[in-house]
CSV table of C-alpha atoms and ligand atoms in Angstrom, one decimal:
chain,number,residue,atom,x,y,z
A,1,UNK,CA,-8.1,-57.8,-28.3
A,2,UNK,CA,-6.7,-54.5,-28.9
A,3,UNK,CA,-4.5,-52.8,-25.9
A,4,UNK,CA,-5.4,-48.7,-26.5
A,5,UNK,CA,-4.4,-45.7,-25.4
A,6,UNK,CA,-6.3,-42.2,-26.0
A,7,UNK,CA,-4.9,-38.6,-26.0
A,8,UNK,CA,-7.1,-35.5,-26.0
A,9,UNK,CA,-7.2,-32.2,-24.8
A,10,UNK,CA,-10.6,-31.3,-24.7
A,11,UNK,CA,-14.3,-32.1,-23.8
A,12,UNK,CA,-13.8,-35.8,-24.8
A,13,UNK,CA,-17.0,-36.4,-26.3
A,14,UNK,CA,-15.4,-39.0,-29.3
A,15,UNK,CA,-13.1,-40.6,-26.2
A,16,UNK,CA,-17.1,-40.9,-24.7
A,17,UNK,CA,-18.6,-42.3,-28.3
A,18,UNK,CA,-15.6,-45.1,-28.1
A,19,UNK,CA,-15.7,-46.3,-24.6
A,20,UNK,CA,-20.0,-46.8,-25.5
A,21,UNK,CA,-19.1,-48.7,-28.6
A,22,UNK,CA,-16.1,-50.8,-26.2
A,23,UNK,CA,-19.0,-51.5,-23.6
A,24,UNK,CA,-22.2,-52.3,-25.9
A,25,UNK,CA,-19.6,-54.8,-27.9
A,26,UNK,CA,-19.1,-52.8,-31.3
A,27,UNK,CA,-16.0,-52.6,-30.9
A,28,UNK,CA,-13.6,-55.0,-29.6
A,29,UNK,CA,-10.5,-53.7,-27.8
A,30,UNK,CA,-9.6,-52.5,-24.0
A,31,UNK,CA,-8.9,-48.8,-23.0
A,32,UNK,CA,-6.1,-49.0,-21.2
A,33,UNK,CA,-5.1,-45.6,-20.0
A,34,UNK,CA,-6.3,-41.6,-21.2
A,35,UNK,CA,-3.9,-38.9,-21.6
A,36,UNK,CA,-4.2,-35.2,-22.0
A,37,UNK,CA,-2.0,-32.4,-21.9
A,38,UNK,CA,-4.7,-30.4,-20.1
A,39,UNK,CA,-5.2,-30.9,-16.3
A,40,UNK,CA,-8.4,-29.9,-16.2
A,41,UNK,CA,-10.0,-31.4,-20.0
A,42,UNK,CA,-13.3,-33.1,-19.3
A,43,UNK,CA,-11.8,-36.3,-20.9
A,44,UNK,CA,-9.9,-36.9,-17.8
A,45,UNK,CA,-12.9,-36.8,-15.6
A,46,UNK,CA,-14.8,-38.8,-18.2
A,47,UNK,CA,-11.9,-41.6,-17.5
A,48,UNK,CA,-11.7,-41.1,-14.0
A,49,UNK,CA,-15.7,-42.1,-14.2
A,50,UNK,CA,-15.2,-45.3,-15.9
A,51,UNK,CA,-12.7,-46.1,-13.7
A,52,UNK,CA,-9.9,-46.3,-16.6
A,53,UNK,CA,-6.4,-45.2,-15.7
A,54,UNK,CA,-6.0,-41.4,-16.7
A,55,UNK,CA,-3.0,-39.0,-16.6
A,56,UNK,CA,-2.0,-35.3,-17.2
A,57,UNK,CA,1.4,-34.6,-19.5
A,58,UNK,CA,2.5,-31.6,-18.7
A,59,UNK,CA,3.2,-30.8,-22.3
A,60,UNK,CA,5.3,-26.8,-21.6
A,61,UNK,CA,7.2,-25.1,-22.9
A,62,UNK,CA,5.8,-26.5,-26.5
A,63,UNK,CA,2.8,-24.6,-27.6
A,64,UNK,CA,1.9,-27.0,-30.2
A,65,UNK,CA,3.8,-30.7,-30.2
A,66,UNK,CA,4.3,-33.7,-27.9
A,67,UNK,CA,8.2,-33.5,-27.7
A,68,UNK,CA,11.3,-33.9,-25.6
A,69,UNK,CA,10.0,-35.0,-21.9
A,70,UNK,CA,7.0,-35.4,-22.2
A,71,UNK,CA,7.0,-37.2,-25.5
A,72,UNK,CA,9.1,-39.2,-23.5
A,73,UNK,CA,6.8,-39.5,-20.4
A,74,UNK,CA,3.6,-40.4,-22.8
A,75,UNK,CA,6.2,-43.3,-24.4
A,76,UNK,CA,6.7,-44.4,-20.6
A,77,UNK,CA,3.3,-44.6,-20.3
A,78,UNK,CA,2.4,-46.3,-23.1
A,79,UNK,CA,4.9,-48.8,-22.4
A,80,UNK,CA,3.3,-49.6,-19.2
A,81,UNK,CA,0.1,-50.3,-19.8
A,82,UNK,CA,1.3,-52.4,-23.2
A,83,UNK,CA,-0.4,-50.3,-25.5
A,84,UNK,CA,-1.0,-51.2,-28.9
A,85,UNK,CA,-2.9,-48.5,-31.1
A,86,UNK,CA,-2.7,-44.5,-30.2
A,87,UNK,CA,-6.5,-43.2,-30.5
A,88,UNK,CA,-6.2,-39.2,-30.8
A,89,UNK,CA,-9.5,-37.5,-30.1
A,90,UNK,CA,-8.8,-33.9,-30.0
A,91,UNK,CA,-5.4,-34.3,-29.3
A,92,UNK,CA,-4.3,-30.4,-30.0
A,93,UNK,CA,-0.2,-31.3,-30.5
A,94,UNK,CA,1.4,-32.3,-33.3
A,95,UNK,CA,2.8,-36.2,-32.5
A,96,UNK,CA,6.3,-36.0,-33.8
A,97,UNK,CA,8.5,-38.1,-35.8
A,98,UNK,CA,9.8,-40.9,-33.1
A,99,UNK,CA,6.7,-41.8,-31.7
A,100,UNK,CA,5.6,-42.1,-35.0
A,101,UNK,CA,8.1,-44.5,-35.6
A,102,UNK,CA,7.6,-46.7,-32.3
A,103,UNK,CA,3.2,-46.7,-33.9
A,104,UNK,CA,3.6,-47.7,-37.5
A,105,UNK,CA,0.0,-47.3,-38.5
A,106,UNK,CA,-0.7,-47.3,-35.2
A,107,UNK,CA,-2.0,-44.1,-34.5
A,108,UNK,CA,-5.4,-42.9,-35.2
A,109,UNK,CA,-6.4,-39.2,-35.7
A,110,UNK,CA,-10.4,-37.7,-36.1
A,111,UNK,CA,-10.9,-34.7,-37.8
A,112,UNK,CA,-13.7,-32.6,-38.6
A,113,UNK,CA,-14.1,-32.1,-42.4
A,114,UNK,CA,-13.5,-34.1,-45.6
A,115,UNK,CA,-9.9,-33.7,-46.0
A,116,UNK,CA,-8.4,-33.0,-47.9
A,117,UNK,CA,-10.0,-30.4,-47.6
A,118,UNK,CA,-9.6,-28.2,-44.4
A,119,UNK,CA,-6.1,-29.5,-43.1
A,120,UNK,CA,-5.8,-28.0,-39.6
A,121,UNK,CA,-7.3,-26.2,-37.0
A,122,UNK,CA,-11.1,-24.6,-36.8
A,123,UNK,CA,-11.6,-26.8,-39.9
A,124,UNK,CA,-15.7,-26.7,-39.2
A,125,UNK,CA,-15.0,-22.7,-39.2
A,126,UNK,CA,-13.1,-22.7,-42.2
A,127,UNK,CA,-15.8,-25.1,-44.3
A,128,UNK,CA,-18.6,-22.8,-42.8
A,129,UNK,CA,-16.4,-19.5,-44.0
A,130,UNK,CA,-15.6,-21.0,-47.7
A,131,UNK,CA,-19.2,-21.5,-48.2
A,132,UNK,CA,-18.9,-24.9,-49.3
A,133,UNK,CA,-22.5,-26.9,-49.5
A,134,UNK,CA,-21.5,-29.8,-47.4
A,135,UNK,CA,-18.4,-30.9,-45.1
A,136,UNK,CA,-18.1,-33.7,-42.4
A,137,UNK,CA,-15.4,-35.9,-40.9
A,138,UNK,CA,-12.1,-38.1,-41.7
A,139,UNK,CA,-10.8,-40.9,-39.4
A,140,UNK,CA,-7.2,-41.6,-40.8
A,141,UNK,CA,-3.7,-42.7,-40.1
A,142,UNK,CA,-1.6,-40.1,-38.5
A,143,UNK,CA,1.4,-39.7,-40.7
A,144,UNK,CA,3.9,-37.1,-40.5
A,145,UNK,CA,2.0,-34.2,-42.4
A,146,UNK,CA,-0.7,-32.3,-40.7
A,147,UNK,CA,-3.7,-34.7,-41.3
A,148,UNK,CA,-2.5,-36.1,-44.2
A,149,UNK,CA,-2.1,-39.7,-43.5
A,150,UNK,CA,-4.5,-42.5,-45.4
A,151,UNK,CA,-8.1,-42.1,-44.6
A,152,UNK,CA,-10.0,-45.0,-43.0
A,153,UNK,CA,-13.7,-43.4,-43.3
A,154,UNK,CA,-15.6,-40.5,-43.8
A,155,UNK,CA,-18.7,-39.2,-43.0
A,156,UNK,CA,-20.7,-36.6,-44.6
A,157,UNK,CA,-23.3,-33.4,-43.3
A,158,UNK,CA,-24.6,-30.7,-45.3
A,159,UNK,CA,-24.4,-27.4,-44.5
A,160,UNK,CA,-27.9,-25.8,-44.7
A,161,UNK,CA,-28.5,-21.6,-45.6
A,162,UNK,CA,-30.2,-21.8,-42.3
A,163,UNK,CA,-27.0,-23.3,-40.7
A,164,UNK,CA,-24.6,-21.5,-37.6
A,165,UNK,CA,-21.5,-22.5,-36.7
A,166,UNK,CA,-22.6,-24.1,-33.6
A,167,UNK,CA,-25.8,-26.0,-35.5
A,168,UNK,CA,-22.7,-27.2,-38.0
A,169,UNK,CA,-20.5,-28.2,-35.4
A,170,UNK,CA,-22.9,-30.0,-33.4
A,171,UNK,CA,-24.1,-32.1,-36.1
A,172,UNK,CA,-20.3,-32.6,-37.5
A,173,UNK,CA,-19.8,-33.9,-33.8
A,174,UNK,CA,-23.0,-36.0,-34.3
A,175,UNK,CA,-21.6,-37.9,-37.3
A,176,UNK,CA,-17.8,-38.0,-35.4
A,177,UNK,CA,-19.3,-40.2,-32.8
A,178,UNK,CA,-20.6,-42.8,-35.5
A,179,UNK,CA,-17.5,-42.6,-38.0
A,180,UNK,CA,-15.0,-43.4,-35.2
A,181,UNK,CA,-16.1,-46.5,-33.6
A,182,UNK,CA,-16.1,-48.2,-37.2
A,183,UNK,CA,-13.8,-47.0,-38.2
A,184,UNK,CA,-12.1,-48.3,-35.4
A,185,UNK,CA,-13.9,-51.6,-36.1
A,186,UNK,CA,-12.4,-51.8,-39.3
A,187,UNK,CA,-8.9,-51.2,-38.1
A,188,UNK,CA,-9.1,-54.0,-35.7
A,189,UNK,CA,-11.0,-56.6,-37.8
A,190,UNK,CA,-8.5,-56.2,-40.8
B,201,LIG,C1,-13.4,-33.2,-32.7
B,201,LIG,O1,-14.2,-32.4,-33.5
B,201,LIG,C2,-12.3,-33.8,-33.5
B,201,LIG,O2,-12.7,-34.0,-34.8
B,201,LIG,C3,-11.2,-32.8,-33.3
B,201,LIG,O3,-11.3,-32.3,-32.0
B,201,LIG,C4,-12.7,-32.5,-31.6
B,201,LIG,C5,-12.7,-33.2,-30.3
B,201,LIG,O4,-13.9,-33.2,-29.7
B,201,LIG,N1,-10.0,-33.4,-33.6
B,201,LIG,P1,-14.1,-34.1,-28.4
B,201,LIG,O5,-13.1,-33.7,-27.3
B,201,LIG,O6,-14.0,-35.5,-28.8
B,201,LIG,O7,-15.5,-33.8,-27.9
């Protein structure tokens, strides 16, 4: 079974949608630690309630990438608890070139539209700004490129006249929580 690690920075709803599909049997593989760059992020507490092990990285002085010490930290970690696959769910730093290189096609990104289109960040607010008729989410390979890397699955929403923002984003989370436990299933059956 699958040894994986998961970084995020945020609410950790996706982190949430993976541990389900780990305990109802979807998905076979073992979380072995969580890891954000923000003390505070609800995906920590969401670990700390499943009992898995959690940590904080302090990630500063980089505003936007995982490098120098703490890159290094994270690799400690990850070497610790033997992990095998990197599962970023709103991880919000770039993952630079060396750890890339320890992960071949190891490291799993989600990201909310159909890339190509809307590379990035705010990609739900730039697909509800371009006026585009439907958008969704991408579960791919990291690669060195900002969400560029080969796409394991997507799933589609439309956007409605009557849609918000928030009414997009909610049901763009919606489909997130479905796309990455298979896909995750198909990485690990394959
Ligand atoms: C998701 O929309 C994901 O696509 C993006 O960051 C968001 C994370 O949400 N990369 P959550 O923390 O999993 O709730």
């Amino acid at each position: 079974m699958p040894s994986i690690a998961i970084l995020g920075s945020g609410n950790g709803s996706n982190a949430q949608a993976i541990i389900n599909a780990i305990e109802n049997g979807m998905v076979d593989a073992q979380i072995v630690c969580i890891i954000s760059d923000v003390k505070e992020a609800p995906i920590l507490k969401r670990a700390h309630k499943q009992n898995i092990p959690s940590h904080y990285i302090d990630c500063s002085p980089s505003p936007h990438a995982l490098r120098d010490e703490a890159e290094q930290s994270v690799l400690a970690l990850l070497d610790s608890y033997k992990a095998e696959y990197i599962i970023l769910a709103g991880f919000l730093r770039i993952i630079k070139q060396s750890l890339l290189e320890r992960f071949p096609r190891r490291i799993i990104n989600i990201h909310p539209s159909l890339l190509p289109s809307f590379p990035g960040l705010s990609a739900g607010e730039q697909a509800f700004k371009a006026g585009v008729k439907e958008t969704g989410c991408t579960v791919h390979y990291v690669d060195s490129g900002i969400d560029t890397g080969d796409i394991i699955l997507q799933k589609r929403v439309e956007i409605h006249p009557t849609d918000t923002l928030d009414t997009l984003m909610n049901k763009i989370h919606e489909v997130e929580h479905i796309a990455y436990p298979e896909a995750l299933k198909i990485v690990f059956n394959s």
